Amino acid sequence: MTKADDIDNCLYPKSAKVHDLMADLIDKYFATHLSLPWEDAVRLHKEYYQNYGLAIEGLVRHHQIDPLEYNAKVDDALPLDGIIKPRPELKKLLADIDRSKVKLWLFTNAYVNHAKRVIRLLEIEEFFEGITYCDYGSVPLTCKPHPDMYRKAMRDAGVEKYEDCFFVDDSYQNCKKAQELGWSVAHLVEDDVKPPKTPACQFQIRHLEELRSTFPQFFK
Ligand SMILES: [Mg+2]
């Protein structure tokens, strides 16, 4: 069994506002590198995010941008050090998982630098056996919710059966696709976020703590 965790807005809360900081840097990137007026940059960023799941995928498809340079200007430029801090309740939650029954795996659309930085700041490296990230160095980019990305995570983690995969993500589309493929999925919808009209998947949780009752078979 493998339990895959999304990283951003999942292992730390939306209230950390990392998403807003990132969105701002992405808007700036669009404005500067595509020479667009601010409103057009914001609109195109939103359009690519909705169409492809990642702004960068649109940039790679439709413009000649270097994804690694983008990564340096956006994800790696985020001032995370004062913002993402260790969370004792998260560490306790992860420590209470019986890792003889389930392998913990990180599954993110970020590039590996950002993913590792967040995990280090949260001080939770020790709990995870590996990570599947979006490889900005290989074009075309593969990211959630594309089915190939889920299969890549399974290959990376050494799992063969879809039904052996358990997954948590804060993205509606990512959860929906995971369930379609046959994973068991918990959609994290934080307290201050409006729940979707139609649930994305079988389980919807307000807090990661609820994983204790959603997937009790994995806790000590
Ligand atoms: Mg996320």
Coordinates of C-alpha atoms and ligand atoms in Angstrom, one line a residue:
M1 CA 0.0 0.0 0.0
T2 CA 1.2 3.5 -0.7
K3 CA -0.2 6.7 0.6
A4 CA 0.7 9.7 -1.6
D5 CA 0.5 13.3 -0.2
D6 CA 0.3 16.4 -2.2
I7 CA 2.6 19.1 -0.7
D8 CA 1.5 22.7 -1.4
N9 CA -1.6 23.8 0.5
C10 CA -1.8 20.3 1.9
L11 CA 1.1 19.6 4.2
Y12 CA 0.9 23.3 5.2
P13 CA -2.4 25.3 5.3
K14 CA -3.7 27.7 2.7
S15 CA -3.5 30.4 5.4
A16 CA 0.3 30.4 5.0
K17 CA -0.6 32.3 1.8
V18 CA 2.2 30.7 -0.2
H19 CA -0.2 30.3 -3.1
D20 CA -0.8 34.1 -3.2
L21 CA 3.0 34.8 -3.1
M22 CA 3.5 32.3 -5.9
A23 CA 0.6 33.7 -8.0
D24 CA 2.1 37.1 -7.7
L25 CA 5.6 35.9 -8.9
I26 CA 3.9 34.1 -11.8
D27 CA 2.0 37.1 -12.8
K28 CA 5.2 39.1 -12.8
Y29 CA 6.9 36.4 -14.8
F30 CA 4.2 36.5 -17.5
A31 CA 4.3 40.3 -17.6
T32 CA 8.1 40.4 -18.0
H33 CA 8.9 37.5 -20.2
L34 CA 5.9 37.7 -22.5
S35 CA 6.0 41.5 -22.5
L36 CA 2.3 41.7 -21.5
P37 CA 0.3 44.5 -19.8
W38 CA -0.5 43.5 -16.2
E39 CA -4.2 42.6 -16.7
D40 CA -3.3 40.4 -19.7
A41 CA -0.6 38.7 -17.8
V42 CA -3.0 37.9 -14.9
R43 CA -5.7 36.6 -17.3
L44 CA -3.3 34.4 -19.3
H45 CA -1.8 32.9 -16.1
K46 CA -5.3 32.0 -14.9
E47 CA -6.2 30.6 -18.3
Y48 CA -3.2 28.3 -18.4
Y49 CA -3.7 27.3 -14.8
Q50 CA -7.2 26.2 -15.5
N51 CA -6.5 24.5 -18.8
Y52 CA -3.3 22.7 -17.9
G53 CA -3.2 22.5 -14.1
L54 CA 0.1 24.4 -14.1
A55 CA 0.8 27.9 -15.5
I56 CA 4.2 26.7 -16.6
E57 CA 2.7 24.0 -18.9
G58 CA 1.0 26.8 -20.9
L59 CA 4.3 28.7 -21.1
V60 CA 6.2 25.7 -22.4
R61 CA 3.5 24.8 -24.9
H62 CA 2.8 28.2 -26.3
H63 CA 6.0 30.3 -25.7
Q64 CA 9.6 29.5 -25.8
I65 CA 10.4 29.7 -22.1
D66 CA 12.9 27.6 -20.2
P67 CA 11.1 25.8 -17.4
L68 CA 14.2 25.7 -15.2
E69 CA 14.6 29.5 -15.5
Y70 CA 11.0 29.9 -14.7
N71 CA 11.5 27.7 -11.6
A72 CA 14.4 29.9 -10.5
K73 CA 12.3 33.0 -10.9
V74 CA 9.1 31.7 -9.3
D75 CA 9.3 28.7 -7.0
D76 CA 12.9 29.1 -5.9
A77 CA 12.4 32.8 -5.4
L78 CA 9.6 32.3 -2.8
P79 CA 10.6 33.7 0.6
L80 CA 9.5 30.5 2.4
D81 CA 11.9 30.6 5.3
G82 CA 9.8 32.8 7.6
I83 CA 6.5 31.4 6.4
I84 CA 6.6 27.6 6.4
K85 CA 7.5 26.3 9.9
P86 CA 7.5 22.9 11.6
R87 CA 3.9 21.9 12.7
P88 CA 3.9 19.7 15.7
E89 CA 0.5 18.2 15.0
L90 CA 1.5 17.3 11.4
K91 CA 4.7 15.5 12.7
K92 CA 2.6 13.7 15.3
L93 CA 0.1 12.6 12.6
L94 CA 2.8 11.3 10.3
A95 CA 4.6 9.6 13.3
D96 CA 1.3 7.8 14.2
I97 CA 1.1 6.1 10.7
D98 CA 2.2 2.5 10.8
R99 CA 4.9 2.5 8.0
S100 CA 5.1 -1.3 8.0
K101 CA 1.6 -1.2 6.5
V102 CA 1.9 1.8 4.2
K103 CA 4.7 3.6 2.3
L104 CA 4.5 7.4 2.5
W105 CA 5.2 9.1 -0.8
L106 CA 5.2 12.8 -1.8
F107 CA 3.4 13.6 -5.0
T108 CA 3.6 17.1 -6.3
N109 CA 3.3 19.3 -9.4
A110 CA 6.2 21.4 -8.1
Y111 CA 9.8 20.9 -9.2
V112 CA 12.0 18.9 -6.9
N113 CA 13.8 22.0 -5.4
H114 CA 10.7 23.5 -4.1
A115 CA 9.3 20.2 -2.9
K116 CA 12.4 19.4 -0.9
R117 CA 12.7 22.9 0.5
V118 CA 9.1 22.8 1.9
I119 CA 9.6 19.3 3.4
R120 CA 12.8 20.4 5.0
L121 CA 11.2 23.5 6.5
L122 CA 8.4 21.4 7.9
E123 CA 11.0 19.0 9.3
I124 CA 9.2 15.9 8.0
E125 CA 11.8 14.4 5.6
E126 CA 12.2 11.3 7.7
F127 CA 8.6 10.2 7.1
F128 CA 8.6 9.9 3.4
E129 CA 10.3 7.2 1.3
G130 CA 10.3 9.2 -1.9
I131 CA 8.9 11.9 -4.1
T132 CA 7.3 12.2 -7.5
Y133 CA 7.6 15.7 -8.8
C134 CA 7.0 17.5 -12.1
D135 CA 10.2 17.4 -14.0
Y136 CA 10.7 20.9 -15.4
G137 CA 13.9 19.6 -17.1
S138 CA 11.9 17.3 -19.5
V139 CA 9.6 18.7 -22.1
P140 CA 6.7 18.0 -22.6
L141 CA 5.9 18.5 -18.9
T142 CA 3.8 15.8 -17.2
C143 CA 1.8 16.9 -14.2
K144 CA -1.4 16.1 -12.3
P145 CA -4.1 15.6 -13.4
H146 CA -2.7 13.9 -16.4
P147 CA -3.1 10.1 -16.0
D148 CA 0.6 9.6 -17.0
M149 CA 1.7 11.5 -13.9
Y150 CA -0.3 9.2 -11.6
R151 CA 1.3 6.2 -13.4
K152 CA 4.7 7.8 -12.9
A153 CA 4.1 8.1 -9.2
M154 CA 3.1 4.4 -9.1
R155 CA 6.3 3.4 -11.0
D156 CA 8.4 5.6 -8.8
A157 CA 6.9 4.2 -5.6
G158 CA 7.0 0.6 -6.9
V159 CA 3.2 0.0 -6.8
E160 CA 1.4 -2.1 -9.4
K161 CA -2.3 -1.9 -8.5
Y162 CA -4.3 1.3 -8.5
E163 CA -6.4 0.0 -5.6
D164 CA -3.2 -0.1 -3.4
C165 CA -2.9 3.7 -3.7
F166 CA -4.3 6.2 -1.2
F167 CA -4.1 9.9 -1.9
V168 CA -4.7 13.3 -0.4
D169 CA -4.7 16.5 -2.4
D170 CA -6.4 20.0 -2.1
S171 CA -7.1 20.2 -5.8
Y172 CA -10.5 19.1 -7.0
Q173 CA -9.3 18.0 -10.4
N174 CA -6.3 16.1 -9.0
C175 CA -8.6 14.2 -6.7
K176 CA -11.3 13.5 -9.3
K177 CA -8.7 12.0 -11.7
A178 CA -7.1 9.9 -9.0
Q179 CA -10.4 8.4 -8.1
E180 CA -11.3 7.7 -11.8
L181 CA -8.0 5.8 -12.0
G182 CA -9.0 3.7 -9.0
W183 CA -7.1 5.3 -6.2
S184 CA -8.7 5.9 -2.8
V185 CA -8.9 9.6 -2.4
A186 CA -9.4 12.2 0.3
H187 CA -10.0 15.8 -1.0
L188 CA -8.7 18.3 1.5
V189 CA -11.1 21.2 1.7
E190 CA -9.9 23.5 4.5
D191 CA -12.4 25.2 6.9
D192 CA -12.3 28.5 5.1
V193 CA -12.8 27.0 1.6
K194 CA -16.2 26.4 0.1
P195 CA -16.8 22.7 -0.5
P196 CA -17.5 21.8 -4.1
K197 CA -21.2 21.3 -5.2
T198 CA -20.3 17.8 -6.3
P199 CA -17.6 16.1 -4.3
A200 CA -14.4 15.3 -6.2
C201 CA -14.2 11.8 -4.7
Q202 CA -15.3 9.4 -2.1
F203 CA -13.8 11.3 0.9
Q204 CA -13.7 14.9 1.7
I205 CA -11.8 16.1 4.8
R206 CA -11.5 19.5 6.5
H207 CA -8.2 18.7 8.2
L208 CA -5.4 16.2 7.7
E209 CA -6.3 14.9 11.3
E210 CA -9.4 13.4 9.8
L211 CA -7.2 10.9 7.9
R212 CA -7.1 9.0 11.2
S213 CA -10.8 8.1 10.7
T214 CA -10.8 8.1 6.9
F215 CA -8.0 5.5 6.6
P216 CA -7.8 4.0 10.1
Q217 CA -6.1 0.9 8.8
F218 CA -2.8 2.8 8.5
F219 CA -2.6 4.2 12.0
K220 CA -0.9 2.6 15.0
Ligands
MG1 MG -1.7 21.4 -3.5

